Short mmCIF file of C-alpha atoms in Angstrom, two decimals:
data_model
loop_
_atom_site.label_atom_id
_atom_site.label_comp_id
_atom_site.label_asym_id
_atom_site.label_seq_id
_atom_site.Cartn_x
_atom_site.Cartn_y
_atom_site.Cartn_z
CA UNK A 1 -0.02 0.01 -0.01
CA UNK A 2 1.34 3.45 -1.00
CA UNK A 3 4.69 1.89 -1.96
CA UNK A 4 5.26 0.80 1.65
CA UNK A 5 8.62 -0.75 2.33
CA UNK A 6 10.53 -2.11 5.34
CA UNK A 7 14.22 -1.07 5.21
CA UNK A 8 17.39 -1.64 7.24
CA UNK A 9 19.94 1.16 7.37
CA UNK A 10 23.41 -0.22 8.10
CA UNK A 11 26.80 1.49 8.43
CA UNK A 12 29.51 -0.62 9.97
CA UNK A 13 28.11 -1.70 13.40
CA UNK A 14 25.28 0.90 13.34
CA UNK A 15 21.89 -0.38 12.28
CA UNK A 16 18.50 1.23 12.27
CA UNK A 17 15.22 -0.31 11.04
CA UNK A 18 12.92 2.05 9.26
CA UNK A 19 9.95 2.06 7.01
CA UNK A 20 8.83 4.36 4.22
CA UNK A 21 5.70 4.90 2.17
CA UNK A 22 4.03 7.62 0.17
CA UNK A 23 3.80 9.09 -3.30
CA UNK A 24 4.91 12.68 -2.71
CA UNK A 25 8.22 14.41 -2.81
CA UNK A 26 8.29 16.42 0.44
CA UNK A 27 9.83 14.26 3.24
CA UNK A 28 7.78 13.71 6.38
CA UNK A 29 9.46 12.11 9.36
CA UNK A 30 7.12 10.52 11.98
CA UNK A 31 8.82 9.67 15.30
CA UNK A 32 6.92 7.27 17.47
CA UNK A 33 6.98 7.00 21.25
CA UNK A 34 8.21 4.56 23.83
CA UNK A 35 7.01 1.04 23.13
CA UNK A 36 7.41 -2.61 24.07
CA UNK A 37 7.75 -3.56 20.43
CA UNK A 38 9.72 -2.43 17.37
CA UNK A 39 8.74 -0.87 14.03
CA UNK A 40 10.37 -3.72 12.09
CA UNK A 41 7.99 -5.22 9.52
CA UNK A 42 5.15 -2.71 10.11
CA UNK A 43 5.34 -0.72 6.88
CA UNK A 44 1.90 -1.80 5.64
CA UNK A 45 0.30 -1.22 8.99
CA UNK A 46 1.78 2.24 9.36
CA UNK A 47 0.99 3.26 5.76
CA UNK A 48 -2.65 2.50 6.47
CA UNK A 49 -2.68 4.34 9.81
CA UNK A 50 -1.09 7.44 8.25
CA UNK A 51 -2.63 7.12 4.78
CA UNK A 52 -3.81 10.78 4.89
CA UNK A 53 -0.16 11.82 4.32
CA UNK A 54 0.63 9.30 1.58
CA UNK A 55 -0.39 11.32 -1.43
CA UNK A 56 1.59 14.48 -0.59
CA UNK A 57 4.59 13.14 1.30
CA UNK A 58 7.39 10.66 1.25
CA UNK A 59 6.89 9.36 4.78
CA UNK A 60 9.69 7.90 6.87
CA UNK A 61 9.44 6.28 10.31
CA UNK A 62 12.74 5.43 12.05
CA UNK A 63 13.09 3.09 15.02
CA UNK A 64 15.82 3.59 17.62
CA UNK A 65 19.12 1.95 16.78
CA UNK A 66 19.17 -1.84 16.94
CA UNK A 67 21.94 -2.22 19.51
CA UNK A 68 21.29 0.29 22.32
CA UNK A 69 24.10 0.99 24.78
CA UNK A 70 23.46 1.62 28.45
CA UNK A 71 23.09 5.30 29.27
CA UNK A 72 21.54 5.97 25.91
CA UNK A 73 19.85 9.41 26.08
CA UNK A 74 17.26 11.24 23.97
CA UNK A 75 19.93 13.48 22.56
CA UNK A 76 21.77 10.35 21.36
CA UNK A 77 18.55 9.19 19.66
CA UNK A 78 18.29 12.61 17.94
CA UNK A 79 21.90 12.41 16.79
CA UNK A 80 21.33 8.95 15.40
CA UNK A 81 18.27 10.15 13.57
CA UNK A 82 20.20 13.08 12.12
CA UNK A 83 22.90 10.80 10.89
CA UNK A 84 20.50 8.50 9.06
CA UNK A 85 18.50 11.41 7.63
CA UNK A 86 21.74 13.01 6.35
CA UNK A 87 22.91 9.71 4.87
CA UNK A 88 19.60 9.28 3.04
CA UNK A 89 19.65 12.88 1.77
CA UNK A 90 16.66 13.93 3.86
CA UNK A 91 16.68 17.63 4.77
CA UNK A 92 14.10 20.39 5.33
CA UNK A 93 11.66 17.64 6.39
CA UNK A 94 8.33 18.14 8.14
CA UNK A 95 8.73 16.31 11.47
CA UNK A 96 6.03 14.91 13.78
CA UNK A 97 7.11 13.48 17.12
CA UNK A 98 4.77 11.67 19.51
CA UNK A 99 5.55 11.25 23.24
CA UNK A 100 9.20 10.22 23.43
CA UNK A 101 9.27 10.86 19.73
CA UNK A 102 8.32 14.47 20.53
CA UNK A 103 11.33 14.63 22.88
CA UNK A 104 13.56 13.35 20.06
CA UNK A 105 11.98 15.87 17.63
CA UNK A 106 12.76 18.74 19.97
CA UNK A 107 16.37 17.68 20.42
CA UNK A 108 16.73 17.08 16.63
CA UNK A 109 15.43 20.60 15.80
CA UNK A 110 17.60 22.24 18.42
CA UNK A 111 20.83 20.42 17.39
CA UNK A 112 20.17 20.01 13.65
CA UNK A 113 17.84 22.81 12.53
CA UNK A 114 18.71 22.38 8.88
CA UNK A 115 16.89 19.03 8.87
CA UNK A 116 13.51 20.37 10.04
CA UNK A 117 11.09 22.55 8.09
CA UNK A 118 7.93 22.36 10.18
CA UNK A 119 7.46 20.64 13.52
CA UNK A 120 4.55 19.01 15.34
CA UNK A 121 4.96 17.91 18.97
CA UNK A 122 2.27 15.57 20.24
CA UNK A 123 1.58 14.54 23.87
CA UNK A 124 5.10 15.28 24.99
CA UNK A 125 7.16 17.44 27.30
CA UNK A 126 10.28 19.62 27.35
CA UNK A 127 11.33 18.99 30.95
CA UNK A 128 10.60 16.68 33.87
CA UNK A 129 7.50 16.82 36.07
CA UNK A 130 6.25 14.61 38.86
CA UNK A 131 3.66 12.84 36.72
CA UNK A 132 6.07 11.48 34.13
CA UNK A 133 8.50 10.50 36.90
CA UNK A 134 5.75 8.58 38.63
CA UNK A 135 4.19 6.96 35.60
CA UNK A 136 7.21 5.89 33.64
CA UNK A 137 9.10 5.25 36.84
CA UNK A 138 6.30 2.84 37.71
CA UNK A 139 6.63 1.02 34.39
CA UNK A 140 10.32 0.70 34.93
CA UNK A 141 9.75 -0.85 38.34
CA UNK A 142 7.22 -3.36 36.92
CA UNK A 143 9.50 -4.22 34.00
CA UNK A 144 12.40 -4.83 36.33
CA UNK A 145 10.19 -7.25 38.30
CA UNK A 146 9.11 -8.91 34.98
CA UNK A 147 5.52 -8.32 36.04
CA UNK A 148 4.24 -8.23 32.46
CA UNK A 149 0.52 -8.43 33.27
CA UNK A 150 0.55 -5.38 35.61
CA UNK A 151 2.93 -3.52 33.27
CA UNK A 152 0.71 -3.90 30.20
CA UNK A 153 -2.50 -3.20 32.06
CA UNK A 154 -0.99 -0.01 33.63
CA UNK A 155 0.41 1.14 30.21
CA UNK A 156 -3.03 0.82 28.68
CA UNK A 157 -4.75 2.45 31.69
CA UNK A 158 -2.40 5.43 31.71
CA UNK A 159 -2.21 5.85 27.93
CA UNK A 160 -5.80 5.36 26.76
CA UNK A 161 -9.03 7.01 27.72
CA UNK A 162 -11.38 5.32 30.25
CA UNK A 163 -13.89 4.74 27.49
CA UNK A 164 -11.31 3.01 25.32
CA UNK A 165 -10.09 0.82 28.18
CA UNK A 166 -13.63 -0.16 29.08
CA UNK A 167 -14.54 -0.97 25.53
CA UNK A 168 -11.40 -3.10 25.00
CA UNK A 169 -11.11 -4.59 28.49
CA UNK A 170 -11.26 -8.17 27.25
CA UNK A 171 -8.50 -7.54 24.64
CA UNK A 172 -6.29 -5.76 27.20
CA UNK A 173 -6.71 -8.63 29.67
CA UNK A 174 -5.81 -11.16 26.93
CA UNK A 175 -2.75 -9.28 25.93
CA UNK A 176 -1.69 -8.81 29.54
CA UNK A 177 -1.85 -12.56 30.09
CA UNK A 178 -0.24 -13.65 26.76
CA UNK A 179 2.27 -10.96 25.85
CA UNK A 180 5.75 -11.37 27.23
CA UNK A 181 8.11 -8.63 25.96
CA UNK A 182 11.27 -10.06 24.39
CA UNK A 183 13.55 -7.09 24.75
CA UNK A 184 12.97 -5.83 28.24
CA UNK A 185 16.48 -4.36 28.60
CA UNK A 186 15.89 -2.30 25.52
CA UNK A 187 12.66 -1.04 26.97
CA UNK A 188 14.25 -0.14 30.32
CA UNK A 189 17.07 1.88 28.67
CA UNK A 190 14.60 3.84 26.47
CA UNK A 191 12.23 4.41 29.45
CA UNK A 192 15.07 5.68 31.61
CA UNK A 193 15.95 8.17 28.91
CA UNK A 194 12.53 9.76 29.27
CA UNK A 195 13.22 10.51 32.91
CA UNK A 196 16.41 12.55 32.26
CA UNK A 197 15.18 14.58 29.27
CA UNK A 198 15.26 18.39 29.69
CA UNK A 199 15.59 20.91 26.86
CA UNK A 200 13.30 23.60 28.33
CA UNK A 201 15.95 26.31 28.46
CA UNK A 202 17.13 25.46 24.91
CA UNK A 203 13.71 25.79 23.30
CA UNK A 204 14.52 29.26 22.06
CA UNK A 205 16.75 27.61 19.42
CA UNK A 206 13.59 26.23 17.69
CA UNK A 207 12.66 28.79 15.07
CA UNK A 208 10.67 26.78 12.55
CA UNK A 209 6.82 26.87 12.49
CA UNK A 210 5.64 24.56 15.34
CA UNK A 211 2.39 23.15 16.58
CA UNK A 212 1.83 21.48 20.00
CA UNK A 213 -0.97 19.03 20.52
CA UNK A 214 -1.89 17.44 23.84
CA UNK A 215 -4.69 16.01 25.98
CA UNK A 216 -5.89 17.58 29.15
CA UNK A 217 -6.35 14.12 30.71
CA UNK A 218 -2.85 12.91 29.88
CA UNK A 219 -1.72 10.57 32.69
CA UNK A 220 1.83 10.05 31.27
CA UNK A 221 3.40 13.51 30.73
CA UNK A 222 0.36 15.66 31.76
CA UNK A 223 -1.71 18.16 29.70
CA UNK A 224 0.07 20.97 31.51
CA UNK A 225 3.38 19.87 29.90
CA UNK A 226 1.87 20.61 26.46
CA UNK A 227 0.75 24.02 27.58
CA UNK A 228 4.14 24.75 29.11
CA UNK A 229 5.89 23.69 25.92
CA UNK A 230 3.60 25.79 23.68
CA UNK A 231 3.96 28.85 25.93
CA UNK A 232 7.72 28.65 25.95
CA UNK A 233 7.79 28.26 22.22
CA UNK A 234 5.17 30.93 21.62
CA UNK A 235 3.52 28.61 19.13
CA UNK A 236 -0.11 27.55 18.38
CA UNK A 237 -1.46 24.57 20.32
CA UNK A 238 -4.46 22.39 20.67
CA UNK A 239 -5.62 20.36 23.63
CA UNK A 240 -8.24 17.64 23.46
CA UNK A 241 -10.36 18.15 26.51
CA UNK A 242 -11.58 14.55 26.95
CA UNK A 243 -8.52 12.69 25.81
CA UNK A 244 -5.13 11.86 27.32
CA UNK A 245 -1.83 10.46 26.11
CA UNK A 246 -3.40 8.43 23.22
CA UNK A 247 -5.00 11.49 21.63
CA UNK A 248 -2.86 10.82 18.57
CA UNK A 249 -4.64 7.51 17.98
CA UNK A 250 -8.07 8.09 19.62
CA UNK A 251 -8.90 11.56 18.18
CA UNK A 252 -10.45 11.07 14.73
CA UNK A 253 -9.21 14.44 13.54
CA UNK A 254 -5.62 14.19 14.85
CA UNK A 255 -3.96 13.38 11.58
CA UNK A 256 -6.13 15.92 9.70
CA UNK A 257 -5.12 18.58 12.27
CA UNK A 258 -1.48 17.76 11.78
CA UNK A 259 -1.81 17.63 7.97
CA UNK A 260 -3.51 21.04 7.85
CA UNK A 261 -0.77 22.64 9.90
CA UNK A 262 1.96 21.16 7.79
CA UNK A 263 0.23 22.43 4.68
CA UNK A 264 0.01 25.89 6.17
CA UNK A 265 -3.72 25.66 6.69
CA UNK A 266 -4.09 25.36 10.40
CA UNK A 267 -2.62 25.82 13.87
#
């Protein structure tokens, strides 16, 4: 669908899985958030989820590097992304970052501004707060204890709206009992990186057109974090009143809102 492809970028011992799709010329880089799974092999799935962008953009989604060292930080993820984008000849891209992907997008834009034309930051933060420390810190503790059932149930409960959780309760319970994450050390390192991220005082270096989108009921980073980020940047923002951290997947108009802004028609 939409020329969707799964690709492996490899230079010496450095490897990054990524996917691409779309019929347009303008590059669009979508950066996903913290997850228990990888992007590998999901080109068709992502091309369908983000099909709105396929006609006008050449879309790229990059995973974190395959072999993650201990102490790996968000700034390292941004540098890795910059390296791959440069090697692939991607510059002046529209960039959309969700959750931890929004952290990476901020760091990328601050450190490598020539790579970013327009920026959308979804359900993310620019510095630490007590909620993110509690929520992700709790996930780290459960992962360290290998308590998969509680971890998965808590991730769903904190990420998705109450209505979504109630509607899909049976599926969440099934996943919680059956799913055993294979790469828990990878998850732990990436999760720890969320708890040390802070670029609040560097946000003045972001000069490209930017839109912030959040949810007032966000139980991961907080809705206030989106407001704080938008106020510091002096950029337009939109908050979904009845949604939380999963606004990017639950709000039916999320992709359209992003698309309109990137096309210069909204925000």
